[in-house]
Amino acid sequence: MNRRYRKTVIAANWKMNKLPGECKPFIQQLKDKAAEAKWCDVVLCVPFTHIASAVKAARGTRIAIGAQNCHYAQNGAFTGEVSCRMLSELGVKYVIIGHSERRQYFGETDTDVNRKLHAALEEGLRPIVCLGEKLEVKETGAALDFIRCQLKAALKDITVQQLRKIVIAYEPVWAIGTGKIATPQQADEAGEAIRDTLRALYGARAARGVSILYGGSLNESTAGGMFSMPDVDGGLIGGASLEAASLISIIDAADQ
Ligand code: 13P
């Protein structure tokens, strides 16, 4: 991480876990650590059904509530979907866009990701845009090219002013939920490729201000090594974010 230029972000992604009633006690446990962690923005991305309780419990704390997905339209005949305007009115500040599970199980394309990104920015939400290669791409040695392509597609017609609101998360698909974490060097290499692409598209100044997170089997024992890398500005954490104690240790590691 490089605190001179950009924020450290620790974002928990609960995925489809826990119940709405679990938000309040969890936030109670987390809030003092979030207040203490001066260098670090703490974000809790919960299922849609949990948002109202989470926002209420997080009021007056330094914990921001995020959603895990959104639709690109403001409203309309999209049964079962949730728009960015709805999220924003509830008090949501962040939204994860293009998570590999959305791409893999729900057929989200790069075009969908780009449309959702525009929609989120329009409503004043901070998007956390996920990129990452599958194992078969990694094995061909084309991982960095693949990430660059995903990034360019996601950022189509995004302006330099809009880029300031965006957080990028590098989440190699082979590392998600597998216990097979990327090495800090691999994560940093991907971070560097992402930043180089941003520099080519938006210039050096804009590129160095973007926080690039790592996600995939990150836990309290691996967080410190990961966050010591120059192009890893925090984490997007799945499994290890379900226990307040491990999330707190990860925040500690990021706030050193
Ligand atoms: P795990 O930390 O469970 O591997 O999940 C990572 C992730 O997908 C966060 O978005």
Short mmCIF file of C-alpha atoms in Angstrom, two decimals, residues 77-203:
data_model
loop_
_atom_site.label_atom_id
_atom_site.label_comp_id
_atom_site.label_asym_id
_atom_site.label_seq_id
_atom_site.Cartn_x
_atom_site.Cartn_y
_atom_site.Cartn_z
CA ALA A 77 -39.78 -4.31 -15.34
CA PHE A 78 -36.83 -6.28 -13.95
CA THR A 79 -38.44 -8.71 -11.52
CA GLY A 80 -36.25 -9.54 -8.56
CA GLU A 81 -33.65 -6.86 -9.25
CA VAL A 82 -32.51 -3.89 -7.12
CA SER A 83 -31.46 -0.52 -8.52
CA CYS A 84 -28.66 1.77 -7.37
CA ARG A 85 -31.19 4.46 -6.55
CA MET A 86 -32.92 2.06 -4.13
CA LEU A 87 -29.59 1.21 -2.52
CA SER A 88 -28.54 4.80 -2.22
CA GLU A 89 -31.82 5.84 -0.61
CA LEU A 90 -31.30 3.14 2.02
CA GLY A 91 -27.92 4.61 2.96
CA VAL A 92 -25.66 2.23 1.06
CA LYS A 93 -22.27 3.77 0.19
CA TYR A 94 -20.47 1.03 -1.77
CA VAL A 95 -21.49 -1.64 -4.23
CA ILE A 96 -19.53 -4.65 -5.46
CA ILE A 97 -19.76 -4.92 -9.24
CA GLY A 98 -18.71 -7.84 -11.46
CA HIS A 99 -17.83 -10.31 -8.72
CA SER A 100 -16.65 -13.56 -10.35
CA GLU A 101 -19.57 -15.42 -8.78
CA ARG A 102 -21.96 -13.05 -10.59
CA ARG A 103 -20.06 -13.59 -13.82
CA GLN A 104 -19.86 -17.35 -13.37
CA TYR A 105 -23.30 -18.27 -12.01
CA PHE A 106 -25.47 -15.43 -13.31
CA GLY A 107 -23.92 -14.86 -16.71
CA GLU A 108 -22.79 -11.29 -16.11
CA THR A 109 -20.75 -9.97 -19.00
CA ASP A 110 -18.19 -7.17 -19.24
CA THR A 111 -20.94 -5.06 -20.84
CA ASP A 112 -23.22 -5.61 -17.84
CA VAL A 113 -20.36 -4.66 -15.52
CA ASN A 114 -19.78 -1.44 -17.44
CA ARG A 115 -23.49 -0.53 -17.38
CA LYS A 116 -23.72 -1.23 -13.65
CA LEU A 117 -20.63 0.87 -13.04
CA HIS A 118 -22.20 3.85 -14.80
CA ALA A 119 -25.43 3.36 -12.87
CA ALA A 120 -23.67 3.16 -9.50
CA LEU A 121 -21.62 6.31 -10.14
CA GLU A 122 -24.71 8.17 -11.27
CA GLU A 123 -26.31 7.48 -7.87
CA GLY A 124 -23.21 8.50 -5.95
CA LEU A 125 -22.29 4.95 -4.88
CA ARG A 126 -18.65 3.89 -4.69
CA PRO A 127 -18.21 0.84 -6.91
CA ILE A 128 -15.81 -1.97 -6.01
CA VAL A 129 -15.11 -3.45 -9.44
CA CYS A 130 -13.90 -7.06 -9.38
CA LEU A 131 -11.46 -8.52 -11.89
CA GLY A 132 -9.65 -11.83 -11.96
CA GLU A 133 -8.68 -14.77 -14.10
CA LYS A 134 -9.77 -18.39 -13.89
CA LEU A 135 -7.26 -21.18 -13.35
CA GLU A 136 -7.20 -22.17 -17.03
CA VAL A 137 -6.27 -18.63 -18.04
CA LYS A 138 -3.55 -18.50 -15.39
CA GLU A 139 -2.12 -21.78 -16.69
CA THR A 140 -1.73 -20.38 -20.19
CA GLY A 141 0.31 -17.50 -18.75
CA ALA A 142 -2.21 -14.92 -19.99
CA ALA A 143 -3.53 -13.75 -16.61
CA LEU A 144 -2.28 -10.18 -16.79
CA ASP A 145 -3.56 -9.67 -20.34
CA PHE A 146 -6.91 -11.06 -19.28
CA ILE A 147 -7.18 -8.65 -16.34
CA ARG A 148 -6.19 -5.69 -18.50
CA CYS A 149 -8.98 -6.56 -20.95
CA GLN A 150 -11.56 -6.94 -18.18
CA LEU A 151 -10.51 -3.60 -16.73
CA LYS A 152 -10.70 -1.72 -20.02
CA ALA A 153 -14.13 -3.18 -20.76
CA ALA A 154 -15.40 -2.26 -17.28
CA LEU A 155 -14.17 1.32 -17.62
CA LYS A 156 -15.63 2.08 -21.04
CA ASP A 157 -16.72 5.75 -21.13
CA ILE A 158 -15.79 6.34 -17.49
CA THR A 159 -14.23 9.77 -16.97
CA VAL A 160 -11.19 10.64 -14.90
CA GLN A 161 -13.45 12.38 -12.34
CA GLN A 162 -15.52 9.22 -12.03
CA LEU A 163 -12.40 7.09 -11.65
CA ARG A 164 -11.69 8.81 -8.31
CA LYS A 165 -14.77 7.12 -6.82
CA ILE A 166 -13.87 3.64 -8.03
CA VAL A 167 -12.13 0.90 -6.06
CA ILE A 168 -10.71 -2.06 -7.99
CA ALA A 169 -10.46 -5.56 -6.52
CA TYR A 170 -8.19 -8.19 -8.03
CA GLU A 171 -9.74 -11.54 -7.16
CA PRO A 172 -8.20 -14.49 -8.99
CA VAL A 173 -11.03 -16.99 -9.38
CA TRP A 174 -8.78 -19.92 -8.45
CA ALA A 175 -8.11 -18.31 -5.06
CA ILE A 176 -11.72 -17.60 -4.06
CA GLY A 177 -12.95 -19.88 -1.31
CA THR A 178 -10.26 -22.46 -2.11
CA GLY A 179 -7.66 -21.73 0.55
CA LYS A 180 -5.18 -21.32 -2.33
CA ILE A 181 -4.23 -17.71 -1.83
CA ALA A 182 -2.13 -15.86 -4.40
CA THR A 183 1.37 -15.00 -3.21
CA PRO A 184 1.91 -11.35 -2.28
CA GLN A 185 4.14 -11.10 -5.37
CA GLN A 186 1.40 -12.44 -7.67
CA ALA A 187 -1.15 -10.03 -6.18
CA ASP A 188 1.27 -7.14 -6.52
CA GLU A 189 2.05 -8.00 -10.12
CA ALA A 190 -1.65 -7.94 -10.92
CA GLY A 191 -2.01 -4.67 -9.00
CA GLU A 192 0.82 -3.19 -10.99
CA ALA A 193 -0.71 -4.34 -14.30
CA ILE A 194 -4.00 -2.74 -13.26
CA ARG A 195 -2.30 0.51 -12.28
CA ASP A 196 -0.26 0.60 -15.51
CA THR A 197 -3.48 0.22 -17.48
CA LEU A 198 -5.11 3.01 -15.47
CA ARG A 199 -2.07 5.19 -16.11
CA ALA A 200 -2.30 4.62 -19.86
CA LEU A 201 -6.01 5.45 -19.83
CA TYR A 202 -6.17 8.32 -17.32
CA GLY A 203 -2.66 9.57 -16.60
#
